[in-house]
Coordinates of C-alpha atoms in Angstrom, one line a residue:
X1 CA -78.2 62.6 -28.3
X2 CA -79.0 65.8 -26.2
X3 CA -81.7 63.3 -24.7
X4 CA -79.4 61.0 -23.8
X5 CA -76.8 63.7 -21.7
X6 CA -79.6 64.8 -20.2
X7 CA -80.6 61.4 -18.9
X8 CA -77.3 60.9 -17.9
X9 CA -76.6 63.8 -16.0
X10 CA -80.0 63.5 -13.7
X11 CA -78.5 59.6 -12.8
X12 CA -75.5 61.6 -11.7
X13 CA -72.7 60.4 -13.9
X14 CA -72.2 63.6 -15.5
X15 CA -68.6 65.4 -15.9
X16 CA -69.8 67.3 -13.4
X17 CA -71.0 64.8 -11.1
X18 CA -69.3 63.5 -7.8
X19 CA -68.9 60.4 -9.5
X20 CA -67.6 59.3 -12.7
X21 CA -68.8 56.2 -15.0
X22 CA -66.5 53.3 -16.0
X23 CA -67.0 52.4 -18.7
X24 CA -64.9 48.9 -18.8
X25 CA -66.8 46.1 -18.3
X26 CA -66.5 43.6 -15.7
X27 CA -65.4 40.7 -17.5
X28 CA -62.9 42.7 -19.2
X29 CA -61.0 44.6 -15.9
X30 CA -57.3 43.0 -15.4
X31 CA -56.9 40.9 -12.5
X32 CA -53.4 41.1 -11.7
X33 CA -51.6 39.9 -8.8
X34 CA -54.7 37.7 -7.5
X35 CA -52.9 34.4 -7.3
X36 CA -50.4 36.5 -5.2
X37 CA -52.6 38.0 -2.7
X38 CA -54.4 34.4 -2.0
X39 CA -50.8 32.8 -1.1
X40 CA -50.2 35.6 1.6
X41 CA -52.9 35.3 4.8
X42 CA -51.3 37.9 6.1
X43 CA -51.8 40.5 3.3
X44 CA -55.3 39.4 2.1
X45 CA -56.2 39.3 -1.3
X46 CA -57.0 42.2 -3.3
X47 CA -60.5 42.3 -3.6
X48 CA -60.3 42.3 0.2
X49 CA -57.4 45.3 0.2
X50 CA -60.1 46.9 -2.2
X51 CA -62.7 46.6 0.2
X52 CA -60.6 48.4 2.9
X53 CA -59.8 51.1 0.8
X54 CA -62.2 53.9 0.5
X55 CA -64.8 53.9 -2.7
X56 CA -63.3 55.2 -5.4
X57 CA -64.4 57.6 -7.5
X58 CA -64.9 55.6 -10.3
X59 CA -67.8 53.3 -10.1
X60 CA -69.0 50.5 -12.0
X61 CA -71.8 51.0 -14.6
X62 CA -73.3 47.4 -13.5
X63 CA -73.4 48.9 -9.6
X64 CA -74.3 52.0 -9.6
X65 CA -73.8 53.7 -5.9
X66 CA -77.4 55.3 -6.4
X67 CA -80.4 53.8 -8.2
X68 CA -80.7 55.2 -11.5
X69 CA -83.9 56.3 -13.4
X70 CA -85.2 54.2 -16.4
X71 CA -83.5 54.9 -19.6
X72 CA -85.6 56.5 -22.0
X73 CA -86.9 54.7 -25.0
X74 CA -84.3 54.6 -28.0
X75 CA -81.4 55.1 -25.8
X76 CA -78.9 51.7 -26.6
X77 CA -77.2 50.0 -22.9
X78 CA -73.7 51.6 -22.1
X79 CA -72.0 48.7 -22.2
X80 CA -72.6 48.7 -26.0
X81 CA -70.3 51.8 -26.0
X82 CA -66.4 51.7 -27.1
X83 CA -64.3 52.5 -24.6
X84 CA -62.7 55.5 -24.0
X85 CA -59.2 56.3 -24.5
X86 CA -57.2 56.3 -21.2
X87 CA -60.2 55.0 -19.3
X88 CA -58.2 51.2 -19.6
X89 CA -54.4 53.1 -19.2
X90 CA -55.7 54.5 -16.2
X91 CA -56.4 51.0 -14.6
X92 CA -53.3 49.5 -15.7
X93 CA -51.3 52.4 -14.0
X94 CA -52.8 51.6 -10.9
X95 CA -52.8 47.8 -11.1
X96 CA -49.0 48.3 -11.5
X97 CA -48.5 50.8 -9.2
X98 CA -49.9 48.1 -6.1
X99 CA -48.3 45.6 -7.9
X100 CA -45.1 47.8 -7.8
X101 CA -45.8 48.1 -3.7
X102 CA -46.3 44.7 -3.3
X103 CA -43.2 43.3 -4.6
X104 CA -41.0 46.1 -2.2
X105 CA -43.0 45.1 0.9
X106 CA -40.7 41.8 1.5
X107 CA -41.1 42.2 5.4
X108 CA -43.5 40.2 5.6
X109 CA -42.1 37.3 3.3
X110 CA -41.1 33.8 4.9
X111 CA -36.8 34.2 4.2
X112 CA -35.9 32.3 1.4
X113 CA -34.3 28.8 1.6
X114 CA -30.3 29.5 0.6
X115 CA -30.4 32.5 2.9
X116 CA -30.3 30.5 5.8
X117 CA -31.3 30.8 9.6
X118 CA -29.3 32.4 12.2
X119 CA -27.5 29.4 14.0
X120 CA -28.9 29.0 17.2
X121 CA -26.2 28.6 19.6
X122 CA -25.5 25.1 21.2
X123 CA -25.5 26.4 24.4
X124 CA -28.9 26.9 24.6
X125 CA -30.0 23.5 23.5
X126 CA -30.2 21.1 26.4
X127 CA -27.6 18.6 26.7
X128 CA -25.1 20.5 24.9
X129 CA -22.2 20.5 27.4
X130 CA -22.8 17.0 27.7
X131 CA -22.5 16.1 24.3
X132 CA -19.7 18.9 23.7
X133 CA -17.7 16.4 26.8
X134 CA -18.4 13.4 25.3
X135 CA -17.2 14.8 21.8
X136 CA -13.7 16.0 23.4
X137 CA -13.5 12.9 25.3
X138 CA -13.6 10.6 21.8
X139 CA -10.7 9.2 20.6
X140 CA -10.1 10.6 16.7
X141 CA -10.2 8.1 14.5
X142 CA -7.2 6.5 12.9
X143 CA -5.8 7.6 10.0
X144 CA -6.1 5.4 6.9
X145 CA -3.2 3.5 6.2
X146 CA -1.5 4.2 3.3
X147 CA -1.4 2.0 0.0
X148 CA 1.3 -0.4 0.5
X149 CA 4.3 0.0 -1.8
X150 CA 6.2 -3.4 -1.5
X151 CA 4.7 -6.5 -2.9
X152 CA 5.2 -9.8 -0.8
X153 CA 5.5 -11.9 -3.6
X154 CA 5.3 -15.4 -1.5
X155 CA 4.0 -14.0 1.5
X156 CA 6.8 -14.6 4.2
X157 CA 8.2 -11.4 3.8
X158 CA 11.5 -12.9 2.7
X159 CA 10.9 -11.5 -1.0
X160 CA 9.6 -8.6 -1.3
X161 CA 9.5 -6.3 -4.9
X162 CA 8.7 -2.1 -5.3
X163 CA 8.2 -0.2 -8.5
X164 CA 10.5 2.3 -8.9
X165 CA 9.8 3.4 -12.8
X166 CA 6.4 2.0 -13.9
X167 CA 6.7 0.7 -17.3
X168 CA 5.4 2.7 -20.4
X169 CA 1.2 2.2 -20.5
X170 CA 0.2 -0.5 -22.9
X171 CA 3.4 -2.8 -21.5
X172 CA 3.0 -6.3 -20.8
X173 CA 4.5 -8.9 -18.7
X174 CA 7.0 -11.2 -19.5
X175 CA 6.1 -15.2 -19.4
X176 CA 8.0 -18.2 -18.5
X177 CA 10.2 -19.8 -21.6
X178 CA 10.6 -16.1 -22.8
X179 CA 14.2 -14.8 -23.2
X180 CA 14.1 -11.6 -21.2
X181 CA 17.3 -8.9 -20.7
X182 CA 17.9 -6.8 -17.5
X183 CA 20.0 -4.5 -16.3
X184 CA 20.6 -5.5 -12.8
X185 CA 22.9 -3.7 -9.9
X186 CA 23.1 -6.4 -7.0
X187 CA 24.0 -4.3 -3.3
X188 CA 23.9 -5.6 0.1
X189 CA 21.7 -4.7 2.8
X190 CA 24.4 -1.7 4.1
X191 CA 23.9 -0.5 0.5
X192 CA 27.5 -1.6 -0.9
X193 CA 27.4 -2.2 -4.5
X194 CA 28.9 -5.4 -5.1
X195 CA 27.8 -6.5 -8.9
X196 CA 26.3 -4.7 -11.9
X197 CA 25.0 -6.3 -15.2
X198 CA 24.1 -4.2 -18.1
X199 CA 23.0 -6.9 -20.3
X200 CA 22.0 -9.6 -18.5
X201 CA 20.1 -12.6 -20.7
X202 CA 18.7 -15.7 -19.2
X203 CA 15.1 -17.6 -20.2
X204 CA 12.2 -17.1 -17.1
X205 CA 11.7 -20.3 -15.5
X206 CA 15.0 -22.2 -16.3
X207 CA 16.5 -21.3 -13.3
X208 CA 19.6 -19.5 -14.9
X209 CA 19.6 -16.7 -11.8
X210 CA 19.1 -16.5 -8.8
X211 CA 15.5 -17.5 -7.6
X212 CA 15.3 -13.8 -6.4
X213 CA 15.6 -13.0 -10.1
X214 CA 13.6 -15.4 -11.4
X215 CA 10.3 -15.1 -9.3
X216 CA 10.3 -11.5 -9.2
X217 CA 10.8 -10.5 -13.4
X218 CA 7.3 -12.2 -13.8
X219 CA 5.7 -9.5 -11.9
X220 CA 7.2 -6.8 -14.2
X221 CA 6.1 -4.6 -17.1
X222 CA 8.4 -4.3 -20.0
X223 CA 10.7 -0.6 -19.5
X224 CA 9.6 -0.9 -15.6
X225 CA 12.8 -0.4 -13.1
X226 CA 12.2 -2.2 -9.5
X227 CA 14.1 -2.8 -6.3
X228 CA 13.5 -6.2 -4.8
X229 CA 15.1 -7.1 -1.3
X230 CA 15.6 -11.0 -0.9
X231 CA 16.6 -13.1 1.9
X232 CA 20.2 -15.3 1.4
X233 CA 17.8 -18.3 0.5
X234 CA 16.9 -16.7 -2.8
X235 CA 20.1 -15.4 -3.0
X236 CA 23.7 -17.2 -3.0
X237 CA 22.7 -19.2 0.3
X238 CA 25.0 -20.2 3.0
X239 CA 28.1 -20.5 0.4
X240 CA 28.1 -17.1 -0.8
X241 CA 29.7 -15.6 -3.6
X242 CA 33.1 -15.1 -3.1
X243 CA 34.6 -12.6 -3.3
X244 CA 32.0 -10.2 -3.1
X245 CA 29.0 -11.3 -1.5
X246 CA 29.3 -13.2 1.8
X247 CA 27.6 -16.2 3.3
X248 CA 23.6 -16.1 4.4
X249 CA 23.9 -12.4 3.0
X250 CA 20.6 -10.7 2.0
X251 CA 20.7 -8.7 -1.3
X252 CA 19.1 -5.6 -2.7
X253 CA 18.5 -5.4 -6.3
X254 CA 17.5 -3.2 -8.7
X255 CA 15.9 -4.4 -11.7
X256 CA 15.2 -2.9 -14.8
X257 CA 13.0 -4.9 -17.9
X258 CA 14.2 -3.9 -21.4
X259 CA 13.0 -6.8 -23.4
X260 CA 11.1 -10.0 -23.3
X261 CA 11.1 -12.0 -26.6
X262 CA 10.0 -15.4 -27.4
X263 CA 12.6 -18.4 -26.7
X264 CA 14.4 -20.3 -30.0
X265 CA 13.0 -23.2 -31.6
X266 CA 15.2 -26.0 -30.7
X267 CA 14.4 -27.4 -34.2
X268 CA 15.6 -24.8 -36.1
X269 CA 19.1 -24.4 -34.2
X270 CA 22.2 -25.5 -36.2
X271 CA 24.6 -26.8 -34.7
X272 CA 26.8 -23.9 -33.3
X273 CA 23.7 -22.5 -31.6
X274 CA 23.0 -25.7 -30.1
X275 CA 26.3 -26.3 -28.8
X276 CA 26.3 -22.0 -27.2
X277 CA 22.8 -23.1 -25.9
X278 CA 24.0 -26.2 -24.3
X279 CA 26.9 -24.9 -22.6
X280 CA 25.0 -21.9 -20.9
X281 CA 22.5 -24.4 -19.1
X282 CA 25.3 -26.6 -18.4
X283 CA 27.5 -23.6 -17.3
X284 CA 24.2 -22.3 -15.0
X285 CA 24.0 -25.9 -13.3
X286 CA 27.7 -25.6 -11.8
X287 CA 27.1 -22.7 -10.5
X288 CA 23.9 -24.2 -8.5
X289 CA 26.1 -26.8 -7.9
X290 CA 28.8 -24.7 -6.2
X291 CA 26.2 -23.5 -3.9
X292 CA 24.9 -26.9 -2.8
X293 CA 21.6 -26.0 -4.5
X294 CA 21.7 -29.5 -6.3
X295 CA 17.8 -29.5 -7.4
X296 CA 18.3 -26.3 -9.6
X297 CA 21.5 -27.6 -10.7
X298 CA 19.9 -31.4 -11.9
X299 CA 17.3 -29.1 -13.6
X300 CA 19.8 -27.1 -15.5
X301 CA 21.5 -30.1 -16.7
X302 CA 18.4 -31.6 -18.2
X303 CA 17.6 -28.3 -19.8
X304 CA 20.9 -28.6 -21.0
X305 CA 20.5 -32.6 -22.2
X306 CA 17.1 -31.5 -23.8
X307 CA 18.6 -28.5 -26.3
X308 CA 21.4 -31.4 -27.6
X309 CA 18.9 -34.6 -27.9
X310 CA 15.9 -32.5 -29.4
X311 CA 15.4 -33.5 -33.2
X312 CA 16.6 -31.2 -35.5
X313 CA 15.7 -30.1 -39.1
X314 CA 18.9 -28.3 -39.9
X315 CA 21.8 -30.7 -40.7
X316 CA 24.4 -30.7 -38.2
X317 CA 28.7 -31.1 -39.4
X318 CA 30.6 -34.1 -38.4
X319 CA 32.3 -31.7 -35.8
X320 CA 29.2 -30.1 -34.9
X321 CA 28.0 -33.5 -33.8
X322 CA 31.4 -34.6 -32.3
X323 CA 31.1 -31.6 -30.2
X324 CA 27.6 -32.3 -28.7
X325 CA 28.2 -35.9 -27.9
X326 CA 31.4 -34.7 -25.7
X327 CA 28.6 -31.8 -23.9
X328 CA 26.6 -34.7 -23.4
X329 CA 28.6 -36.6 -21.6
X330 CA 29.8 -33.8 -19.1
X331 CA 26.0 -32.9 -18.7
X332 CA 25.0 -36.8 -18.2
X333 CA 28.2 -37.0 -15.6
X334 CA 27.2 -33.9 -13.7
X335 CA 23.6 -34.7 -13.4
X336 CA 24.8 -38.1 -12.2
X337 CA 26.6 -36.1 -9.4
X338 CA 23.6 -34.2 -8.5
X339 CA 21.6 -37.1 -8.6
X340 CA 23.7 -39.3 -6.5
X341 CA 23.8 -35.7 -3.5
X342 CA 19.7 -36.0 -4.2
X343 CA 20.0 -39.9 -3.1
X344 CA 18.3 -40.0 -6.7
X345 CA 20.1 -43.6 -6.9
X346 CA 18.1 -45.3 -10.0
X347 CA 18.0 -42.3 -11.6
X348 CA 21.9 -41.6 -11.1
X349 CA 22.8 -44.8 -11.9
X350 CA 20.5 -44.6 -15.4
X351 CA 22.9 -41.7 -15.8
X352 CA 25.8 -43.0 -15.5
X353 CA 25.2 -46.1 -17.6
X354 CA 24.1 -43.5 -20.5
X355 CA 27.4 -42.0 -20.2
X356 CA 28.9 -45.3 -20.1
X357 CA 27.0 -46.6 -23.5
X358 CA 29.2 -43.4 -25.6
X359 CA 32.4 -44.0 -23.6
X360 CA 32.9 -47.6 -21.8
X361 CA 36.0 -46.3 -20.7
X362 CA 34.8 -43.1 -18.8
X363 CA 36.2 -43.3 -15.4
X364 CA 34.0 -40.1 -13.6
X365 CA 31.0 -42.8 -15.3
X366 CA 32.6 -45.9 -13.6
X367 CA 33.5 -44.2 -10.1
X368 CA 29.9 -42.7 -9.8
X369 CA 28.5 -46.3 -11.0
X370 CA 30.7 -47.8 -8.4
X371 CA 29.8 -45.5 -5.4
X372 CA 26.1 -45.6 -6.3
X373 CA 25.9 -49.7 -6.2
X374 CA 27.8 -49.4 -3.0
X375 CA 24.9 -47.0 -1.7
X376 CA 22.4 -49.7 -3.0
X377 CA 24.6 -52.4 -0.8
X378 CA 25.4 -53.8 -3.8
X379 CA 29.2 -54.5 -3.4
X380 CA 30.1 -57.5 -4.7
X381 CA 29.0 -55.9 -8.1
X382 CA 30.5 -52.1 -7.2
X383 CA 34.1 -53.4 -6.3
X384 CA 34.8 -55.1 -10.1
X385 CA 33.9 -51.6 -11.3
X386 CA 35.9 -49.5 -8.8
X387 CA 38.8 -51.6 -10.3
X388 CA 38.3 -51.4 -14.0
X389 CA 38.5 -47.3 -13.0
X390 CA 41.6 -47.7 -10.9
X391 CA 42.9 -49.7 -13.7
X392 CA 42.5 -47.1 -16.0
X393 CA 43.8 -44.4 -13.8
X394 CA 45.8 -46.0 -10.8
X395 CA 47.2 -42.9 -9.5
X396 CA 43.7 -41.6 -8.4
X397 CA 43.6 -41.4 -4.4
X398 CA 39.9 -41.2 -4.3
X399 CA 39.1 -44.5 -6.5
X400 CA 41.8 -46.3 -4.2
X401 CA 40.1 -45.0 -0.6
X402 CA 36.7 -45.7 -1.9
X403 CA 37.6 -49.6 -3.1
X404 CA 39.5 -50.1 0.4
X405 CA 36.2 -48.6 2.2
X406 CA 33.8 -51.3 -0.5
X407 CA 36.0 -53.7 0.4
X408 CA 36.2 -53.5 3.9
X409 CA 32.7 -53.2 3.9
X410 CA 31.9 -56.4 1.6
X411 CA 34.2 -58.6 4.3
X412 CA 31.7 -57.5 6.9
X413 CA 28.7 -58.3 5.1
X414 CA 30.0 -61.3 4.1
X415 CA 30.8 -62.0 7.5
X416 CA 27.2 -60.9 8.7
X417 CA 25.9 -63.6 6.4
X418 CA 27.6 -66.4 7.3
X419 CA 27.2 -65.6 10.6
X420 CA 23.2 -65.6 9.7
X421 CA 23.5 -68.6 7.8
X422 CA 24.8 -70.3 10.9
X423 CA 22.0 -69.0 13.1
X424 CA 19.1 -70.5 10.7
X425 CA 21.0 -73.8 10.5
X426 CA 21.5 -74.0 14.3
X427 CA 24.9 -72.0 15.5
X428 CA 27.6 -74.7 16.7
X429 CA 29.2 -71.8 18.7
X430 CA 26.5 -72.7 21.5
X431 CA 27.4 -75.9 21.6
X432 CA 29.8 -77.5 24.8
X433 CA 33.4 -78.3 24.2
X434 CA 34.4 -81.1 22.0
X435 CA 35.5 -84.0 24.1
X436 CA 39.6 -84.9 23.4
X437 CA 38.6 -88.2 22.5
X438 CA 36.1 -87.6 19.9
X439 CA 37.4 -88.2 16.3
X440 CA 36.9 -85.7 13.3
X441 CA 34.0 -87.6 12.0
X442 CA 32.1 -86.7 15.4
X443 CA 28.2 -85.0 14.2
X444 CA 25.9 -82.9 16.3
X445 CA 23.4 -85.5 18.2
X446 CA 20.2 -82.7 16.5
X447 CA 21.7 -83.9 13.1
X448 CA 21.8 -87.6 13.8
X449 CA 18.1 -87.3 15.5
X450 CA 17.3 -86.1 12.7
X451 CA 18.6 -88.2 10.4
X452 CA 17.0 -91.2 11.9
X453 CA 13.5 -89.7 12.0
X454 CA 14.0 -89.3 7.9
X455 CA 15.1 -92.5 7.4
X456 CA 12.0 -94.0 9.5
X457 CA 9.6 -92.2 8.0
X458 CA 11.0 -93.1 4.6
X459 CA 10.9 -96.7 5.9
X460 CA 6.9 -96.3 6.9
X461 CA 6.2 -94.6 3.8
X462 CA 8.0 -97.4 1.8
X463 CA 5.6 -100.0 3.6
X464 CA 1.9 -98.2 3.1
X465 CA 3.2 -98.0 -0.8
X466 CA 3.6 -101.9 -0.9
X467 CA 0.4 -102.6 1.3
X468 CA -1.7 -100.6 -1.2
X469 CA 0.2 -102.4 -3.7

């Protein structure tokens, strides 16, 4: 071992020596921070930065700084040797002191991408002032509009509907021959309050309200409260409602939905029902009718026919059935009357002889029947009629000016006919004067011509028949 310091100290890597061994080898020295040094140009890598630097005093046993004498026989390599304690702490203290140094030294870093540039101000870009001008000189765009709240419901902006209260989620709409109940408040345009319904009950789609009322529930949930604004046409019309709502007046409602339920099975109505049913359509198509509207009011009246005639499976009293036949008649009369306003004349006049069929001695039946064959021209079968009513009710002003006016009117047409009848047979009104001393047996020179060429053809014919013969 002596031999060996000995050795050592002549290659002079002594303690004493200027220069002291390391005794790490080279594949085992930490290369932090390399990958980091190769990314920066600007820095260099390390190796280079170690270059720069001046030698250290520890060298490497592989590169010696001076050549070094042939060991002596027996002596093993130093990189067989353990290393020494605090050789390897010595270089990690240093690695992470420069590695330390190079993370403070950020001057030289590109900045990082959230810090953001400086803004470079548009004035020293070309063309800013321009494009600042044509900027200012822009018009701003229009606002969006806003989502419309009213609901044209036919698209002539004469009925228009506005939720006030949605209805309660899950809610559904109403359908037609469902028996809905409102509570309506009916106000004119100037905001007057004029009507209010708590309860009010009518089917969708029989026409029982107001077309106003009966377009616009459709388009409602169940528990929903709207305001609909409706021209007069929708409305009462040019009549009105007296005394509260005047002719050709728009209205203002607000509508609430509380319930929508199915509509009865007219099968399984008894009687009483039937008869309550009945009389609300029929009830529904005089008030049309009051307002001229006499479509809705022949469609009420048929509703009204349908509920009484439907079959039923429940039996039915004596007076029960008594008492439909009579709401049958007034229904059949009344949609007789619409009819006849329609110029509906076959189907008025099929009306009136139903009527006729229960009651032969009806005289609303017989007037109608009478006035509708005088519409039809037919007068010489309207006036026999006309009197079988005045008959039965001779006091009745309007039977007796309508039977003078058929009557009248019957003389002229049977005037007009003769008159015709003349013209086809040749019209003796052309004809000169008759002379004074022409008897009463005197005929029209066309009719004797005539005569005589009939009875000379009749002779020729007679003579071919005997020559054949």
């Amino acid at each position: 071992m002596a031999a060996a310091v000995a050795a050592a100290e002549a290659n002079g890597h002594g303690r004493g020596g200027a220069k002291r061994p390391n005794l790490v080898p080279e594949a085992r020295r930490p290369r932090l921070g390399a990958g980091r040094g190769a990314q920066d140009p600007k820095r260099g890598s390390r190796s280079q930065r170690a270059n720069s630097r001046p030698p250290s005093s520890m060298a490497s046993c592989a590169e010696p700084s001076e050549p070094s004498a042939p060991l002596p026989a027996g002596v093993p390599p130093l990189e067989d040797f353990e290393v020494l304690d605090g050789v390897e702490d010595a270089e990690g203290e240093e690695e992470e002191e420069e590695e330390e140094e190079e993370e403070d030294d950020l001057s030289e870093l590109p900045p990082l991408e959230d810090m953001g540039q400086p803004p470079v101000e548009e004035a020293e870009q070309p063309g800013a002032l321009a494009r600042e001008f044509l900027a200012a000189m822009e018009p701003e765009p229009a606002p969006a509009p806003a989502p419309e709240e009213w609901l044209d419901i036919l698209g002539n902006g004469l009925l228009r509907k506005k939720t006030l209260v949605p209805g309660p989620p899950g809610s559904s709409r109403p359908v037609k021959g469902q028996v809905v109940t409102v509570h309506l408040q009916t106000s004119l345009e100037n905001g007057t309050r004029v009507q209010e319904e708590p309860e009010l009950v009518f089917t969708l789609g029989d026409c029982d309200v107001i077309q106003a009322l009966d377009l616009s529930v459709p388009l409602m949930d169940v528990g929903e409260t709207a305001m609909v604004t409706a021209d007069s046409k929708y409305c009462y019309g040019p009549q009105g409602r007296s005394p509260y709502i005047p002719p050709h007046a728009a209205l203002c409602l607000e509508v609430t939905l509380k319930t929508a339920v199915d509509g009865p099975d007219l099968e399984m109505l008894t009687g009483q029902e039937r008869v309550a049913l009945a009389n609300r359509k029929r009830e529904c198509g005089n008030a049309h009718y009051q307002r001229a509207d006499f479509v809705l009011a022949a469609n009420s009246y048929d509703l009204a026919i349908k509920a009484i005639t439907s079959s039923a499976k429940v039996d039915m009293t004596f007076e029960e059935e008594a008492q439909l036949l009579q709401l049958k008649v007034k229904c059949l009369n009344n949609l007789a009357a619409s009819q006849l306003k329609l110029d509906h004349y076959r189907a008025a006049l099929r009306s009136c002889s139903l009527v006729l069929e229960h009651q032969p001695d009806n005289i609303k039946a017989l007037f109608r029947k009478g006035k509708v064959l005088a519409q039809q021209g037919e007068y010489s079968e309207a006036i026999p009629i006309l009197r079988a009513a005045l008959k039965l009710e001779p006091s009745n002003k309007t039977i007796h000016a309508e039977l003078s006016k058929l009557v009248k009117k019957h003389a002229a047409q049977r005037s007009t006919e003769t008159a015709l009848y003349r013209k086809m047979l040749g019209n003796p009104s052309r004809l000169p004067a008759k002379c004074p001393g022409k008897g009463a047996w005197s005929i029209p020179w066309k009719w004797l011509f005539g005569a005589t060429a009939v009875a000379l053809g009749g002779v020729a014919l007679s003579v071919v028949i005997a020559a054949r013969n």
